[in-house]
Short mmCIF file of C-alpha atoms in Angstrom, two decimals:
data_model
loop_
_atom_site.label_atom_id
_atom_site.label_comp_id
_atom_site.label_asym_id
_atom_site.label_seq_id
_atom_site.Cartn_x
_atom_site.Cartn_y
_atom_site.Cartn_z
CA MET A 287 0.00 0.00 0.00
CA LYS A 288 2.87 2.39 0.80
CA ILE A 289 4.43 1.69 -2.61
CA LEU A 290 1.13 2.49 -4.37
CA LEU A 291 0.74 5.78 -2.47
CA THR A 292 4.38 6.67 -3.23
CA LEU A 293 3.85 5.98 -6.92
CA ILE A 294 0.65 8.07 -7.00
CA ALA A 295 2.41 10.96 -5.20
CA PHE A 296 5.39 10.74 -7.57
CA PHE A 297 3.07 10.71 -10.60
CA ALA A 298 1.08 13.72 -9.31
CA ILE A 299 4.21 15.75 -8.54
CA SER A 300 5.84 14.99 -11.88
CA THR A 301 2.62 15.83 -13.74
CA LEU A 302 2.33 19.17 -11.94
CA ALA A 303 5.99 19.93 -12.57
CA TYR A 304 5.60 19.16 -16.28
CA ALA A 305 2.44 21.28 -16.49
CA GLN A 306 4.40 24.28 -15.21
CA GLN A 307 6.58 24.12 -18.34
CA ASN A 308 3.60 25.01 -20.53
CA LEU A 309 3.38 28.56 -19.17
CA GLN A 310 4.53 31.57 -21.12
CA ASP A 311 5.15 35.16 -20.08
CA VAL A 312 2.49 37.61 -21.26
CA VAL A 313 3.09 41.36 -21.11
CA TYR A 314 -0.02 43.54 -21.32
CA LEU A 315 0.81 47.05 -22.50
CA LYS A 316 -1.11 50.20 -21.58
CA ASN A 317 -1.66 50.93 -25.28
CA GLY A 318 -3.62 47.65 -25.61
CA GLY A 319 -0.82 45.54 -27.06
CA ILE A 320 -0.11 42.02 -25.83
CA ILE A 321 3.33 40.41 -26.17
CA ARG A 322 3.76 36.67 -25.56
CA GLY A 323 7.10 34.96 -25.11
CA MET A 324 9.79 34.58 -22.49
CA ILE A 325 11.12 37.39 -20.31
CA THR A 326 14.89 37.31 -20.70
CA GLU A 327 15.84 40.34 -18.61
CA GLN A 328 14.05 42.48 -16.06
CA ILE A 329 15.47 45.53 -14.32
CA PRO A 330 13.09 46.27 -11.41
CA ASN A 331 11.07 49.47 -11.90
CA LYS A 332 12.97 50.29 -15.12
CA THR A 333 12.78 47.94 -18.14
CA ILE A 334 11.73 44.50 -19.24
CA LYS A 335 13.10 42.50 -22.19
CA ILE A 336 10.88 39.80 -23.73
CA GLU A 337 11.75 37.38 -26.54
CA THR A 338 8.91 36.05 -28.68
CA ALA A 339 8.70 32.58 -30.24
CA ASP A 340 9.92 33.94 -33.59
CA ARG A 341 13.08 35.29 -31.88
CA ASN A 342 12.08 38.96 -31.92
CA VAL A 343 13.26 40.81 -28.80
CA PHE A 344 11.29 43.75 -27.41
CA VAL A 345 12.32 46.12 -24.61
CA TYR A 346 9.67 48.12 -22.74
CA GLN A 347 9.86 50.71 -19.99
CA MET A 348 7.90 49.71 -16.89
CA ASP A 349 5.66 52.79 -17.24
CA GLU A 350 4.45 51.34 -20.62
CA ILE A 351 3.34 48.07 -19.00
CA GLU A 352 -0.09 47.51 -17.47
CA LYS A 353 0.62 44.02 -16.08
CA ILE A 354 2.82 40.93 -16.50
CA MET A 355 1.36 37.46 -16.19
CA LYS A 356 2.22 33.81 -16.71
CA GLU A 357 -0.44 32.09 -18.78
CA PRO A 358 -0.85 28.69 -20.39
CA GLY A 359 -0.46 28.81 -24.12
CA GLY A 360 2.23 26.47 -25.23
CA VAL A 361 5.86 25.87 -24.69
CA PHE A 362 8.33 28.50 -25.86
CA LYS A 363 9.85 26.77 -28.90
CA ASP A 364 12.84 27.37 -31.10
CA VAL A 365 11.80 28.45 -34.57
CA GLU A 366 14.05 25.75 -36.00
CA THR A 367 12.22 22.96 -34.16
CA SER A 368 8.65 24.22 -34.43
CA PHE A 369 6.63 24.04 -37.59
CA GLU A 370 4.84 27.24 -38.53
CA GLY A 371 4.21 26.58 -42.20
CA LEU A 372 6.45 26.45 -45.22
CA LYS A 373 9.05 29.20 -45.22
CA PRO A 374 10.40 31.07 -48.28
CA GLY A 375 13.73 29.90 -49.62
CA TYR A 376 15.39 27.03 -51.46
CA GLN A 377 13.31 23.93 -51.98
CA GLY A 378 14.33 20.66 -53.59
CA PHE A 379 12.24 17.66 -54.64
CA VAL A 380 13.01 14.14 -55.76
CA GLU A 381 9.98 12.49 -57.32
CA THR A 382 9.39 8.96 -58.52
CA GLY A 383 6.35 7.49 -60.19
CA ILE A 384 4.81 4.89 -62.44
CA ALA A 385 2.35 5.61 -65.26
CA PHE A 386 -0.04 2.89 -66.37
CA GLY A 387 -2.15 2.84 -69.51
CA ASP A 388 -1.44 1.61 -73.02
CA PHE A 389 2.13 1.16 -71.80
CA THR A 390 3.99 1.34 -68.49
CA MET A 391 6.46 4.16 -67.78
CA PHE A 392 8.72 4.75 -64.79
CA LYS A 393 9.82 8.29 -63.92
CA LEU A 394 12.40 10.02 -61.73
CA ASN A 395 12.55 13.83 -61.37
CA ILE A 396 14.98 16.09 -59.54
CA ILE A 397 13.63 19.62 -59.07
CA ASN A 398 15.50 22.56 -57.53
CA GLY A 399 13.56 25.73 -56.90
CA TYR A 400 12.52 28.58 -54.69
CA ARG A 401 9.51 28.81 -52.37
CA VAL A 402 8.12 32.33 -52.79
CA ASN A 403 5.60 32.05 -49.92
CA PRO A 404 3.84 29.20 -48.07
CA TYR A 405 1.58 28.61 -51.06
CA PHE A 406 3.72 29.01 -54.21
CA SER A 407 7.04 27.62 -55.43
CA MET A 408 8.79 27.44 -58.78
CA GLY A 409 11.87 25.66 -60.01
CA LEU A 410 13.77 23.87 -62.75
CA GLY A 411 13.88 20.12 -63.11
CA VAL A 412 15.49 17.30 -64.98
CA GLY A 413 14.40 13.69 -65.02
CA ILE A 414 14.41 10.37 -66.74
CA ARG A 415 11.56 8.30 -68.12
CA PHE A 416 11.90 4.63 -68.90
CA CYS A 417 9.35 2.56 -70.80
CA PRO A 418 10.16 -1.17 -70.40
CA ASP A 419 7.47 -2.17 -72.92
CA PHE A 420 9.41 -0.47 -75.73
CA GLU A 421 12.85 -0.51 -74.06
CA THR A 422 13.20 3.23 -74.55
CA ALA A 423 14.10 6.18 -72.34
CA SER A 424 13.73 9.95 -72.45
CA ILE A 425 15.19 12.88 -70.52
CA PRO A 426 12.78 15.72 -69.70
CA ILE A 427 14.01 19.23 -68.84
CA PHE A 428 11.27 21.45 -67.48
CA ALA A 429 10.08 24.38 -65.37
CA ASP A 430 8.00 23.34 -62.37
CA PHE A 431 5.29 25.48 -60.73
CA ARG A 432 3.45 24.38 -57.57
CA THR A 433 0.77 25.83 -55.37
CA ASN A 434 -0.08 24.35 -51.98
CA LEU A 435 -3.75 24.32 -51.04
CA LEU A 436 -3.04 24.60 -47.28
CA ASN A 437 -0.29 26.09 -45.13
CA LYS A 438 0.35 22.81 -43.29
CA LYS A 439 3.13 20.25 -42.97
CA VAL A 440 1.18 17.81 -45.17
CA THR A 441 -0.95 19.44 -47.86
CA PRO A 442 -2.41 18.66 -51.26
CA TYR A 443 -0.90 20.68 -54.08
CA LEU A 444 -1.43 21.51 -57.72
CA GLY A 445 1.57 21.34 -60.02
CA LEU A 446 2.38 22.31 -63.56
CA ALA A 447 5.50 21.26 -65.46
CA ILE A 448 6.35 22.85 -68.81
CA GLY A 449 9.33 21.75 -70.83
CA TYR A 450 10.81 19.45 -73.41
CA SER A 451 11.64 15.77 -73.31
CA TYR A 452 14.66 14.55 -75.26
CA SER A 453 14.86 10.97 -76.46
CA PRO A 454 18.46 9.82 -77.05
CA ASP A 455 17.32 7.12 -79.49
CA GLY A 456 14.95 9.48 -81.37
CA ASP A 457 11.85 7.39 -80.58
CA PRO A 458 8.75 9.52 -81.33
CA LEU A 459 6.72 7.67 -78.65
CA THR A 460 8.69 9.25 -75.80
CA ARG A 461 9.31 12.62 -77.43
CA GLY A 462 7.32 15.31 -75.65
CA LEU A 463 6.27 13.23 -72.61
CA ILE A 464 7.01 15.00 -69.36
#
């Protein structure tokens, strides 16, 4: 019985201690603004420095502040480890696929591009297509345009590839297939 009570007490204490980690500092300003983050420096009766989740640092005079509170609202996360949508910058893709129909075709694409915003990216790609039914291959070179339908980690997208496909053996069947 003592072991069970000890385990329950340990579980309750560790749960409460973990729950305390989910608090964030919230600074309410007299002008109506609210800043959420982590207070990194406080000089009593003079200034306060708060760092937000996106690494912005704000310094306020104490006479600008209405109140300071600790509120639940998530753990203060590093921008590098938290996901807040797709960020602008370099983006690379490696795609593989199989096309079925009158004949079977295997594809491999390598696309290097730039994400303009969370919803749109564009790039240049090169690939290879192989058709085992006809023992022929082609090499497409193309521009790739994509738009994401959601700003999430996993999202459906619409894509458009425009370019030219070169067939080393001159086979008209694979010419123009991207």
